[in-house]
GROMACS .gro file of C-alpha atoms in nm:
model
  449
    1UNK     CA    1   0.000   0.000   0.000
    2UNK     CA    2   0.300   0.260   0.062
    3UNK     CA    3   0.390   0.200  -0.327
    4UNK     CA    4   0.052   0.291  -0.447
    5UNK     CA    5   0.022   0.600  -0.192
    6UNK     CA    6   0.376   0.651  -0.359
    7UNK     CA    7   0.301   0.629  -0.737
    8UNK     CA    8  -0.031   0.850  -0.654
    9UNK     CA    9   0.228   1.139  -0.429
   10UNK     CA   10   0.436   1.116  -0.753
   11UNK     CA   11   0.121   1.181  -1.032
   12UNK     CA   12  -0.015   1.436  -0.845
   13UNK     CA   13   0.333   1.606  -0.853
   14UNK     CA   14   0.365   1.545  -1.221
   15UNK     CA   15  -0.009   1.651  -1.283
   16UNK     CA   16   0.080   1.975  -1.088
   17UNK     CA   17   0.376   2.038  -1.309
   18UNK     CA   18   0.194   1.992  -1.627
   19UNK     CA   19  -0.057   2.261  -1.515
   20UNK     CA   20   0.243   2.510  -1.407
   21UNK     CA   21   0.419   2.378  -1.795
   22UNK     CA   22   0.101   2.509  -1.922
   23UNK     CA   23   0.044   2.798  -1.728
   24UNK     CA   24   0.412   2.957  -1.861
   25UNK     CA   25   0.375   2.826  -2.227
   26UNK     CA   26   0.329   3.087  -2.493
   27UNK     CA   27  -0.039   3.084  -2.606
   28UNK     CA   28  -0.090   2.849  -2.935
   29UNK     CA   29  -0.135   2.988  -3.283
   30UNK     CA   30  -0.424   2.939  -3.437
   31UNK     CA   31  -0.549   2.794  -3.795
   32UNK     CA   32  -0.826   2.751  -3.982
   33UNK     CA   33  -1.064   2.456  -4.128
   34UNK     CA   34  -0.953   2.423  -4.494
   35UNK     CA   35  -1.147   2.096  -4.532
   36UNK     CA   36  -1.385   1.852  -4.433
   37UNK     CA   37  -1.434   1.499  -4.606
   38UNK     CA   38  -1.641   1.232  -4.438
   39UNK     CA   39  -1.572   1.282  -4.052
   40UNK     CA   40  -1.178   1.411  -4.100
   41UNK     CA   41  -1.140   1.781  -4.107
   42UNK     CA   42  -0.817   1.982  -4.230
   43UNK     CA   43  -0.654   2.244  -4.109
   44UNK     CA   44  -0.362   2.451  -4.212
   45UNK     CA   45  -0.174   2.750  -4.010
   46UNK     CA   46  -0.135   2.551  -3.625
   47UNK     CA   47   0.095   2.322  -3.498
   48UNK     CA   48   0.002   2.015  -3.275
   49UNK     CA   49   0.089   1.711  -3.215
   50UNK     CA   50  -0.096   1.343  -3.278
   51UNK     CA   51  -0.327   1.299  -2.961
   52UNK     CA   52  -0.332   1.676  -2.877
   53UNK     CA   53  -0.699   1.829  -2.875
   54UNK     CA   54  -0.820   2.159  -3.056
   55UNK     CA   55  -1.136   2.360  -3.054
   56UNK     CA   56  -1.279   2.423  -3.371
   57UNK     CA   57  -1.532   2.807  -3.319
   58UNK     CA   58  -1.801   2.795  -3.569
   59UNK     CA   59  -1.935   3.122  -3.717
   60UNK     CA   60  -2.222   3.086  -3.456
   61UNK     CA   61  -2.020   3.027  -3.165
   62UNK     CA   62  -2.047   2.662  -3.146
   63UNK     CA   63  -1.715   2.547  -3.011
   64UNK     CA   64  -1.650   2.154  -3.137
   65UNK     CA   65  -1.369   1.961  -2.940
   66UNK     CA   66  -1.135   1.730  -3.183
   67UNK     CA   67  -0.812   1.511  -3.164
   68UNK     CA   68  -0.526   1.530  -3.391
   69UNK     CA   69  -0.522   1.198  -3.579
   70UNK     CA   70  -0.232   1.244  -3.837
   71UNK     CA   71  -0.051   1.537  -4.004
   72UNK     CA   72   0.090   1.598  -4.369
   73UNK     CA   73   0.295   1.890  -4.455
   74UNK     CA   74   0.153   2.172  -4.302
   75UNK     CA   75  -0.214   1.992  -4.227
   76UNK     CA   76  -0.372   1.851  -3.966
   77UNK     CA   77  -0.595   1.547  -3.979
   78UNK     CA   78  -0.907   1.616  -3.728
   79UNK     CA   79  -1.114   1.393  -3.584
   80UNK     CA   80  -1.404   1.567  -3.410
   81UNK     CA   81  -1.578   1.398  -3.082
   82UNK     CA   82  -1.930   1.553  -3.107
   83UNK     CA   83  -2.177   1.653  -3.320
   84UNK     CA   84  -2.001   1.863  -3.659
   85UNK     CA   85  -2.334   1.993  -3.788
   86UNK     CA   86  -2.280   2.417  -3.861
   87UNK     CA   87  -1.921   2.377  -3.900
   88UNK     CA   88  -1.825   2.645  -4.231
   89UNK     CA   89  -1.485   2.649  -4.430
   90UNK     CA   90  -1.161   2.901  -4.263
   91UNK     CA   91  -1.324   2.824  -3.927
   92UNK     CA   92  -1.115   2.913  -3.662
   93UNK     CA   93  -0.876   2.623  -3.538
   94UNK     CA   94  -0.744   2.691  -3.145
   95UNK     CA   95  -0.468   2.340  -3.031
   96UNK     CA   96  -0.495   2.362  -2.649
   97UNK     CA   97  -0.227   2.255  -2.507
   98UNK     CA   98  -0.126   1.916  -2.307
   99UNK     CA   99  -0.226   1.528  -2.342
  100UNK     CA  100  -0.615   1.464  -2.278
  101UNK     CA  101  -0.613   1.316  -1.905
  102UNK     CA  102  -0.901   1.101  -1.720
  103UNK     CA  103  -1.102   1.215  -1.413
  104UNK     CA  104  -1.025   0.935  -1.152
  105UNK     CA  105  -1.140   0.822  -0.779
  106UNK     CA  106  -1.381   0.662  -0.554
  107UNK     CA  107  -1.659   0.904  -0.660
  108UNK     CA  108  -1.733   0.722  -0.944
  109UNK     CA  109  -1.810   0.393  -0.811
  110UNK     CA  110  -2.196   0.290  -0.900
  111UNK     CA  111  -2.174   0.568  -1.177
  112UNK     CA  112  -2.241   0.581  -1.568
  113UNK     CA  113  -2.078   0.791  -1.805
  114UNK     CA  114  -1.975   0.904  -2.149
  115UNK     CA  115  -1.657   0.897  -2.346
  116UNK     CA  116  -1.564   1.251  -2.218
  117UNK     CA  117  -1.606   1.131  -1.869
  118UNK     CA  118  -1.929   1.339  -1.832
  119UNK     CA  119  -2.246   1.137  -1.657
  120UNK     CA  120  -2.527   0.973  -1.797
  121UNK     CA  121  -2.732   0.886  -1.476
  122UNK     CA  122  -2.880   1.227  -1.393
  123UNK     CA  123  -2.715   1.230  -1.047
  124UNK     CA  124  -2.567   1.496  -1.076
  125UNK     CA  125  -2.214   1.582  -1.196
  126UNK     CA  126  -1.904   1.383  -1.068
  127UNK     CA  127  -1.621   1.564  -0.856
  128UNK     CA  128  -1.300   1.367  -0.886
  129UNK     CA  129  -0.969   1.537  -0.740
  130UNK     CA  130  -0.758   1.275  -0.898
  131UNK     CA  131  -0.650   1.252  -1.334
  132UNK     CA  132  -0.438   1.014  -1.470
  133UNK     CA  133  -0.339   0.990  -1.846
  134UNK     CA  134  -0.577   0.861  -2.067
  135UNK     CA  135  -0.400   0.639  -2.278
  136UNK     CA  136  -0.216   0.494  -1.941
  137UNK     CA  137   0.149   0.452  -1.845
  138UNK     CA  138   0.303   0.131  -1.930
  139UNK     CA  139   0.474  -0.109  -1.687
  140UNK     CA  140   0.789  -0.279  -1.687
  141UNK     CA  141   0.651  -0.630  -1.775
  142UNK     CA  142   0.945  -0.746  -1.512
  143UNK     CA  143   0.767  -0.571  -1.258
  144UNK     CA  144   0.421  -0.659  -1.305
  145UNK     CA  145   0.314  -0.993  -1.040
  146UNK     CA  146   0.258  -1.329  -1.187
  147UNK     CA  147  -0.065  -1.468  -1.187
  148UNK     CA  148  -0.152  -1.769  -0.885
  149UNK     CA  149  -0.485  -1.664  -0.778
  150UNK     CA  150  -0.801  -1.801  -0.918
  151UNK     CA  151  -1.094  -1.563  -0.913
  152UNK     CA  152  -1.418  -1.670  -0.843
  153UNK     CA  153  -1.688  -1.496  -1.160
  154UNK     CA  154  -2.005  -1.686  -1.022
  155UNK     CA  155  -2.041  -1.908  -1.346
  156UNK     CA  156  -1.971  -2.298  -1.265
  157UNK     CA  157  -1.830  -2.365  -1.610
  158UNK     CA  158  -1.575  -2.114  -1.583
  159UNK     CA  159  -1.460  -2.122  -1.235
  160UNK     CA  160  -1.445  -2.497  -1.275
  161UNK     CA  161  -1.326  -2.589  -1.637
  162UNK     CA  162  -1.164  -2.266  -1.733
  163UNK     CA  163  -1.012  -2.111  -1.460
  164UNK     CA  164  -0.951  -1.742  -1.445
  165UNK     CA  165  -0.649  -1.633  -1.278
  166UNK     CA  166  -0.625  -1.254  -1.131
  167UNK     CA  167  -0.456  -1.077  -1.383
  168UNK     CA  168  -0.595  -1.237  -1.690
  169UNK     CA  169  -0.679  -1.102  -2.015
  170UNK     CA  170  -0.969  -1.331  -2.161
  171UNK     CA  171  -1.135  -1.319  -2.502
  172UNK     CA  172  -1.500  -1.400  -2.475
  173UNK     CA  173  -1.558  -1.547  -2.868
  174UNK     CA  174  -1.901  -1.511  -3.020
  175UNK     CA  175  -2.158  -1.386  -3.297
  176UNK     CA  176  -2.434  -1.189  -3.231
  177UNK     CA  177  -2.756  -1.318  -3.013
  178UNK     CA  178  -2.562  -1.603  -2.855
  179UNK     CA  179  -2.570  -1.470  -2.472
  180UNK     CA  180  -2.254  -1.236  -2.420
  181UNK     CA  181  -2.422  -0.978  -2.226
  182UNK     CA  182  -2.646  -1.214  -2.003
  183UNK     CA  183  -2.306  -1.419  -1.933
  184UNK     CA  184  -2.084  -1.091  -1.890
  185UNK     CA  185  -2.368  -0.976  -1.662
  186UNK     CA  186  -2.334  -1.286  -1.451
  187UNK     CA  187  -1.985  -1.232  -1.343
  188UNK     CA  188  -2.041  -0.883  -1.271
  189UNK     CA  189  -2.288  -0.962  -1.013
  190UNK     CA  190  -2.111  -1.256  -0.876
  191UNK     CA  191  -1.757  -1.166  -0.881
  192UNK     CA  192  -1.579  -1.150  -0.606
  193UNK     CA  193  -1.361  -0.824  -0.748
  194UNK     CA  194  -1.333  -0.533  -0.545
  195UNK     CA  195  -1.433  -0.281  -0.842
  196UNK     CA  196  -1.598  -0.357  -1.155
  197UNK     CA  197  -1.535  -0.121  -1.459
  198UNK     CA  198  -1.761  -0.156  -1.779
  199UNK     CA  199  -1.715  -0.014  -2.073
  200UNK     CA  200  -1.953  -0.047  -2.320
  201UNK     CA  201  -1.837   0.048  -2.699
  202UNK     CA  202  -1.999   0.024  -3.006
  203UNK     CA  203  -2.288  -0.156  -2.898
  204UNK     CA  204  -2.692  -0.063  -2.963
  205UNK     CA  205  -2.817   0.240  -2.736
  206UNK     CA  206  -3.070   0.028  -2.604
  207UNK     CA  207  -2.847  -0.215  -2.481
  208UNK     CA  208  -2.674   0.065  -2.231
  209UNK     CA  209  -3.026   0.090  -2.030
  210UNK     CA  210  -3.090  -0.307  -2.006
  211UNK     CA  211  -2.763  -0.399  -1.905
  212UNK     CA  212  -2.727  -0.192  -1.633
  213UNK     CA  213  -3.119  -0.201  -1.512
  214UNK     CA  214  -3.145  -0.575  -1.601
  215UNK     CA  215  -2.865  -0.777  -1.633
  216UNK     CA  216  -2.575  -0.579  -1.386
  217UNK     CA  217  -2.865  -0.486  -1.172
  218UNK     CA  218  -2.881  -0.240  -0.857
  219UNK     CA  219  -2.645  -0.470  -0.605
  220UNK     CA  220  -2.368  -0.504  -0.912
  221UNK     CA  221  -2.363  -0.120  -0.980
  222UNK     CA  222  -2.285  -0.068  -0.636
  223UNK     CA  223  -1.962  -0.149  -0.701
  224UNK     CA  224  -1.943  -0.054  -1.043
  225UNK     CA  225  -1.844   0.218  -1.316
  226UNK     CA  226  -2.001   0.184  -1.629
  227UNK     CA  227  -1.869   0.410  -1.983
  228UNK     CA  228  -2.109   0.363  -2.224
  229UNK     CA  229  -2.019   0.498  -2.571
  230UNK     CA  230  -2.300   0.378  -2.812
  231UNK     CA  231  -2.276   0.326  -3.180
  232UNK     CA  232  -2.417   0.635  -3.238
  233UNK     CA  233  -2.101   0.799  -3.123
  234UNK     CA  234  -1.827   0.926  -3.368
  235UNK     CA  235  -1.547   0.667  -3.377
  236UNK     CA  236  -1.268   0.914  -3.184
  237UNK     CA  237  -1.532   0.867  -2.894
  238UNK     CA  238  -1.552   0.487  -2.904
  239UNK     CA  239  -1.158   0.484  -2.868
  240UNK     CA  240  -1.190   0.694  -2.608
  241UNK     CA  241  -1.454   0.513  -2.405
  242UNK     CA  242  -1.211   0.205  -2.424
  243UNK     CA  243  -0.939   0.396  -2.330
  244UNK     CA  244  -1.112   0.569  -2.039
  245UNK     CA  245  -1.287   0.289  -1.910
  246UNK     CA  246  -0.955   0.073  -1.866
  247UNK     CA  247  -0.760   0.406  -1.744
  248UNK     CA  248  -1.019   0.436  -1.445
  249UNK     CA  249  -0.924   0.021  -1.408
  250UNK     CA  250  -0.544   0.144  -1.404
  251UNK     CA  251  -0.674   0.372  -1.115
  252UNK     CA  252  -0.831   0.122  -0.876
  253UNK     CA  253  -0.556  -0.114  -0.919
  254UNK     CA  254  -0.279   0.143  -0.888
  255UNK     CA  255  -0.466   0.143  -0.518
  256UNK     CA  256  -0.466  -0.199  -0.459
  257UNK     CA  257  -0.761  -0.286  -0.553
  258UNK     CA  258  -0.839  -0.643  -0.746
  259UNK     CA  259  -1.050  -0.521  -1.021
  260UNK     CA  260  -1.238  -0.673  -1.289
  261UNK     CA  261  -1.217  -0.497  -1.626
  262UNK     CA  262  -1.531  -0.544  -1.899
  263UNK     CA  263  -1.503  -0.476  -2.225
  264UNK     CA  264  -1.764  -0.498  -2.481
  265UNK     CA  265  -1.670  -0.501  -2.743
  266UNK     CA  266  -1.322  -0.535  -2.866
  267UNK     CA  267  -1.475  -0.541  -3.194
  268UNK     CA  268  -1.636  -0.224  -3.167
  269UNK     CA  269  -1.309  -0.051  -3.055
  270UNK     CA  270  -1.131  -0.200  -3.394
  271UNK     CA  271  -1.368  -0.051  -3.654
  272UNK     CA  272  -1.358   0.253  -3.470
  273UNK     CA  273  -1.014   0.256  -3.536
  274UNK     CA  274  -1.070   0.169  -3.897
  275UNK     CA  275  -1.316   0.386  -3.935
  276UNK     CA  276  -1.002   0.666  -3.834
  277UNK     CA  277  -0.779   0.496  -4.042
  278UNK     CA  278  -0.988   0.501  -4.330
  279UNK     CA  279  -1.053   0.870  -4.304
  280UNK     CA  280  -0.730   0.974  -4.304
  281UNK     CA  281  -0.619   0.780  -4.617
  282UNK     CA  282  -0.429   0.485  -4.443
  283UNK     CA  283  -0.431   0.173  -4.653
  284UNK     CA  284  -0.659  -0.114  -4.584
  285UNK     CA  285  -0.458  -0.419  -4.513
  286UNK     CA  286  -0.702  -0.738  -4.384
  287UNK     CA  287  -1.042  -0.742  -4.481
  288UNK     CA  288  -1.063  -0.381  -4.532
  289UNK     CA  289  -0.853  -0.302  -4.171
  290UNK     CA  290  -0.541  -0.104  -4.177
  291UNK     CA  291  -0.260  -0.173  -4.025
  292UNK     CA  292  -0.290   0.088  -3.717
  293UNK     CA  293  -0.593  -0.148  -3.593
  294UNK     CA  294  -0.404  -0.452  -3.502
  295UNK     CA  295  -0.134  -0.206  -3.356
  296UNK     CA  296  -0.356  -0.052  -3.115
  297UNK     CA  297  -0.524  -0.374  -2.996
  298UNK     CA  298  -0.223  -0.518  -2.796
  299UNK     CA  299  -0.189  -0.119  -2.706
  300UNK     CA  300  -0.548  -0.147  -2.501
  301UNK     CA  301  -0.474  -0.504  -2.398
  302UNK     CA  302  -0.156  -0.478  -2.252
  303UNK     CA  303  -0.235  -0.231  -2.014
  304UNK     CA  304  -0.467  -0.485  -1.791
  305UNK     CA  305  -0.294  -0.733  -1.618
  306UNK     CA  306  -0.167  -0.748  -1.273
  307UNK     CA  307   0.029  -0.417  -1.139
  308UNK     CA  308   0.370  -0.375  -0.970
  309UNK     CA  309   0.468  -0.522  -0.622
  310UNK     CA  310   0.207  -0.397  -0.386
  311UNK     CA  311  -0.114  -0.285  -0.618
  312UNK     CA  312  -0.425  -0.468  -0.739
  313UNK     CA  313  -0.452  -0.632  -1.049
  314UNK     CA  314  -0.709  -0.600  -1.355
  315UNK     CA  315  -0.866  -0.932  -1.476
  316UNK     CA  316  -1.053  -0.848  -1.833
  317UNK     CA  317  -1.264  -0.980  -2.046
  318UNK     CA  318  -1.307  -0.856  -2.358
  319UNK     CA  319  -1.600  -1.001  -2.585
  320UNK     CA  320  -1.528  -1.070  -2.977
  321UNK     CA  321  -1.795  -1.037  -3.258
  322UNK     CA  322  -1.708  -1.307  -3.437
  323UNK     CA  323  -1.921  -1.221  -3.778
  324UNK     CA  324  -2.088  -1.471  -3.945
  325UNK     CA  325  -1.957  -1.665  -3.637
  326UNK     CA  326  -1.609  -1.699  -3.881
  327UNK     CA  327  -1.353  -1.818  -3.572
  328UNK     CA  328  -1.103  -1.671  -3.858
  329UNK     CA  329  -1.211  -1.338  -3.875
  330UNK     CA  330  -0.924  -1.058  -3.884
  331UNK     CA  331  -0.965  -0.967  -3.524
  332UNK     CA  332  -1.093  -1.296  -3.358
  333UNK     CA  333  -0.724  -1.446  -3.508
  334UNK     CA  334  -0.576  -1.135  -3.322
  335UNK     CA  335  -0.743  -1.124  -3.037
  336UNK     CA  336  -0.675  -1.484  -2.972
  337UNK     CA  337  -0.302  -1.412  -3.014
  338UNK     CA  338  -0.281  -1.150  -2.744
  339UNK     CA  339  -0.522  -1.225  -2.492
  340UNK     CA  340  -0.466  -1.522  -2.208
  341UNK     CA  341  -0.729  -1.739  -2.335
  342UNK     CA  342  -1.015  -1.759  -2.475
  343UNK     CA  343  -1.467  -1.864  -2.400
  344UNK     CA  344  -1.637  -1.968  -2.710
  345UNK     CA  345  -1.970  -1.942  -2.731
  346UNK     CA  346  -2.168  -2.159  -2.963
  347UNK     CA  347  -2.464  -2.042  -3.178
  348UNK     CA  348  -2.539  -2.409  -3.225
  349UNK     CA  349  -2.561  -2.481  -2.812
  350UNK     CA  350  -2.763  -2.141  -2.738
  351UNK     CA  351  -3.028  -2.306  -3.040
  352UNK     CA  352  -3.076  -2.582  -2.797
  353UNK     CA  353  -3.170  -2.385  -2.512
  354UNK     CA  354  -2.869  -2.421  -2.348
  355UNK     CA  355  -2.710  -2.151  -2.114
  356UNK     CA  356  -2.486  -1.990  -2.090
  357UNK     CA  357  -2.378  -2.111  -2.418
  358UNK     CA  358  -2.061  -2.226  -2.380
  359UNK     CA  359  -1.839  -2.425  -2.622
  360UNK     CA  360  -1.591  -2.598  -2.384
  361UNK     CA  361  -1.371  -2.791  -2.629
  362UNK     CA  362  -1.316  -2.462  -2.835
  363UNK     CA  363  -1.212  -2.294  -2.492
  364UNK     CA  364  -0.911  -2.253  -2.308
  365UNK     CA  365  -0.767  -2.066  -2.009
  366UNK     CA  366  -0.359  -2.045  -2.066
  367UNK     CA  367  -0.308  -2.010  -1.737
  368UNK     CA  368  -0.561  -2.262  -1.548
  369UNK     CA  369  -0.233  -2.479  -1.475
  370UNK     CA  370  -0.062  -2.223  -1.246
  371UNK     CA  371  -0.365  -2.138  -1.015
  372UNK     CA  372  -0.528  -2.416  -0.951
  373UNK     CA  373  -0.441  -2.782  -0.776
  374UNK     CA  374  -0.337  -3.064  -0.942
  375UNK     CA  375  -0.627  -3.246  -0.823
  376UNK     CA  376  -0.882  -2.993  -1.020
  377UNK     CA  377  -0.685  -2.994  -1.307
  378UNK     CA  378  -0.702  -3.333  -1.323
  379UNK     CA  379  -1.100  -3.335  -1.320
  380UNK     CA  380  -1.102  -3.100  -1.579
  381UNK     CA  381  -0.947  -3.325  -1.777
  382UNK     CA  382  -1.137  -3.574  -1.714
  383UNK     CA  383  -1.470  -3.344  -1.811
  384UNK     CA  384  -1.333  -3.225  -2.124
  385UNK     CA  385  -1.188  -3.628  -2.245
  386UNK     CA  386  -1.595  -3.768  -2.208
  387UNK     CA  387  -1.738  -3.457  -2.316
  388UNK     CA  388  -1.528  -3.465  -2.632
  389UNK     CA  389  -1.622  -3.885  -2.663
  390UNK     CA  390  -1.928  -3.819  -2.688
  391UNK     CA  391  -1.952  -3.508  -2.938
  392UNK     CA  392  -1.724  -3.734  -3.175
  393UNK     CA  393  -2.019  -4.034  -3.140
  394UNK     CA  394  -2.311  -3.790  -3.099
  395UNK     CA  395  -2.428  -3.921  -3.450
  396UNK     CA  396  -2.380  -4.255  -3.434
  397UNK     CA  397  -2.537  -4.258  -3.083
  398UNK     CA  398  -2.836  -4.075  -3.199
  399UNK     CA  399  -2.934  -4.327  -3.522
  400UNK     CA  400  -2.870  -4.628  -3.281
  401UNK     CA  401  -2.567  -4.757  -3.436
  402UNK     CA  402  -2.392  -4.719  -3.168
  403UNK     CA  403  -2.401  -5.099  -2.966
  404UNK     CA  404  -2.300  -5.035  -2.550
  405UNK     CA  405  -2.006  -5.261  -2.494
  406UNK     CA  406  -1.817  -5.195  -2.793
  407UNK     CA  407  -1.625  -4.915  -2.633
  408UNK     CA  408  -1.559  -4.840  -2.245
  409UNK     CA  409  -1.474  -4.514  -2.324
  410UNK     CA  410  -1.801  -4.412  -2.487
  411UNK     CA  411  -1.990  -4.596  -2.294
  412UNK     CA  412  -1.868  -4.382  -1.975
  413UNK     CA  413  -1.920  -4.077  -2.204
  414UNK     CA  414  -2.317  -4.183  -2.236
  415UNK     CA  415  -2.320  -4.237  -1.912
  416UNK     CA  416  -2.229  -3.908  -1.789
  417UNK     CA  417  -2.365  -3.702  -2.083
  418UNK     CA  418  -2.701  -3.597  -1.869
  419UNK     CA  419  -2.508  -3.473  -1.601
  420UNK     CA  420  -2.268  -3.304  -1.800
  421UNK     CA  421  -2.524  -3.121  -1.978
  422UNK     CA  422  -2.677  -3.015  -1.630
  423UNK     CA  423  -2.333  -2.903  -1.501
  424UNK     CA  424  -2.283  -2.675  -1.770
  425UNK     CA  425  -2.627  -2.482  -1.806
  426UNK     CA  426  -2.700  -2.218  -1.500
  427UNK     CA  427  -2.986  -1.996  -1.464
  428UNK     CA  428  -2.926  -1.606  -1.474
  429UNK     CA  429  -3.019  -1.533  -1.111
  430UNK     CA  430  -2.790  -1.833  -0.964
  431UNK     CA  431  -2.467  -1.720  -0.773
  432UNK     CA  432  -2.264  -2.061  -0.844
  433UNK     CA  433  -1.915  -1.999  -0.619
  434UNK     CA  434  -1.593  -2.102  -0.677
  435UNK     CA  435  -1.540  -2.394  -0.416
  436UNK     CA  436  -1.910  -2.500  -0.486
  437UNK     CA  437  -1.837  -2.526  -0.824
  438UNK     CA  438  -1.547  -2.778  -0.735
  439UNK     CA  439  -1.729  -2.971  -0.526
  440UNK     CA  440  -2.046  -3.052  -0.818
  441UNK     CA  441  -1.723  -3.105  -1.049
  442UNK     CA  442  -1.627  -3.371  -0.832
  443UNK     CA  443  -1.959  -3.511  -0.798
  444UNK     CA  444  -2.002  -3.497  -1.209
  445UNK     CA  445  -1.730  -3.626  -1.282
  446UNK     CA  446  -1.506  -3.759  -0.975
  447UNK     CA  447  -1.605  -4.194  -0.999
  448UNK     CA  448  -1.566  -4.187  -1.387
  449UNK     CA  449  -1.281  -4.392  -1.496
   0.00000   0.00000   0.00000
């Protein structure tokens, strides 16, 4: 606890010295809007760097915030983060000065708000003393604490089969309609995280409302902060959502806390970025992405994880829209590469009225091994060996040409299969915890042979 009281003495100190750095720095020349095509506006006569901000002053006073996305020669690539409607050409361009920082601390637990940080909730507005840098500060990967815990998420299959360690990045695989909310809702209500941080990007305005009425509910959102940046929302704001939301997870864990990080979607955040890419003239490489999209994916990734010696950790998961549920698409292949694992969930199980949908032999935790006991991992096994038997048979035992007898290790498989099924599927309102999980593992699957 002294090193996170440390690290938050030293931002403060830095955060004061930026504002001093601004305070003494000559005032910024201004341009003007030479050009707008699609979302990107020019502008010509002011200097500022990528990631700055500027304030573009429309002829009726309208002031519209935007980011510098790219530069050539003397231009500036703009990327607005509102609404650009009654912008004119030679508007005037004004860079502010300094990196866009985050609003942080305790004040916004059971909170919901935008991109910009600015609520949705209608509680009123949100007084946080504390700002840290939105895009993060990266740690020493020789610093950051390996992951041995398990974390309990509430869900039977997962705490039992798939193991999440504290600390772990996890990919949650699956097209649309299949259960991703319902299941992410789950383990924010039954985790047993300190802080739960949401961020919801790209997704259907409606979805905002139900999720955190309906499916996080009043006891979750205690605990909670939930960034909601809706479709509807230009793509600079999407990015910025997912940026803020895991910068206010950077916060909490900086403090100690354990903290679990939601992210839906990554997919979202990725055509935001192409979207940007796009506008600015950058090349599609895969599928019509550009290269800067599977850049900035590890960017976002990497900063969850466990902190330094003496703070929290961030365990995320991150849900993929696997598109015409193609386990190949661009992203799914690069998600899969950079996260620590990975829950499929299967169209073809949901059809059957099965829930939470999920397609244990596509799934895999990469680091189930080093936080839980031999003895688990060994029933795990076990599960996975008859589950796969008897998906490999499933036809043959469902024409009757299957004969009992002619194989020991399908006819355990058959034997098991109702349980198995029952195992895996677990109402919405039922808090299944981590040692209780082990214990109806055993029972499953603990006097097959």
């Amino acid at each position: 606890m002294a090193d996170a009281a440390r690290s938050s003495s030293i931002a403060s100190l830095l955060e004061r010295h930026r504002k001093r750095v601004e305070q003494l720095a000559p005032p910024p020349v201004e341009g003007v809007l030479t050009r707008m095509v699609g979302l990107t506006l020019e502008a010509s006569g002011c200097q500022a760097a990528v990631g700055d901000r500027c304030d573009v002053l429309g002829n009726d006073g309208a002031r519209i915030e935007a980011e510098v996305v790219g530069f050539s020669g003397d231009r500036l690539y703009l990327m607005p983060t509102g609404d650009i409607h009654g912008l004119k050409p030679n508007a005037r361009v004004v860079p502010r000065t300094g990196a866009e920082t985050c609003a942080v601390g305790p004040q916004l637990l059971g909170r919901i708000i935008d991109g910009a940080g600015a609520p949705l909730d209608g509680v009123g507005q949100i007084a946080c003393e504390e700002r840290v840098r939105l895009t993060g500060t990266p740690i020493n990967p020789l610093s950051r604490q390996p992951i041995e815990k398990p974390l309990d998420v509430g869900v039977r299959a997962i705490n039992s089969l798939l193991t999440v360690g504290r600390g772990q990045r996890i990919g949650l695989f699956a097209g649309s309609g299949v259960g991703k909310s319902v299941l992410l809702g789950m383990m924010g209500r039954y985790t047993s995280a300190d802080v739960i941080v949401v961020g919801l990007i790209g997704e259907r305005g409606r979805e905002v409302k139900e999720f955190v009425e309906r499916i996080l509910g009043p006891q979750g959102l205690k605990r909670a902060i939930v960034v909601a940046t809706p479709a509807d929302n230009p793509p600079l704001m999407r990015l910025h959502g997912a940026w803020r939301a895991t910068a206010i997870a950077e916060y909490f864990r900086d403090q100690g806390k354990n903290v679990l990080l939601i992210m839906d979607s990554l997919t979202r955040f990725a055509q935001a970025q192409r979207e940007i890419g796009l506008a600015i003239g950058e090349a599609p490489a895969t599928k019509g992405y550009p290269p800067s999209v599977f850049a900035r994916l590890p960017q976002l990734v990497e900063r969850a994880g466990n902190g330094a010696t003496g703070m929290g950790s961030i365990t995320a998961f991150y849900t993929v829209l696997t598109e015409g549920d193609d386990q190949q698409d661009p992203i799914a292949d690069a998600a899969r590469a950079i996260l620590d694992g990975h829950v499929v969930l299967s169209r073809r199980i949901a059809e059957a009225g099965h829930y939470p949908a999920i397609d244990i032999e596509a799934s895999i935790s990469r680091v189930m091994h080093d936080v839980v006991a031999p003895e688990q991992f060994a029933l795990a096994r076990r599960f996975k060996q008859a589950l796969s038997t008897y998906q490999q048979n499933r036809d043959l035992i469902a024409i009757g040409a299957y004969h009992k007898g002619s194989d020991p290790r399908i006819d355990a498989a058959i034997a098991l299969w109702p349980n198995m099924q029952n195992f895996l599927q677990q109402d919405l309102t039922e808090r299944v915890d981590y040692n209780r999980s082990l214990v109806e593992l055993g029972a499953v699957i603990g006097g097959a042979a």
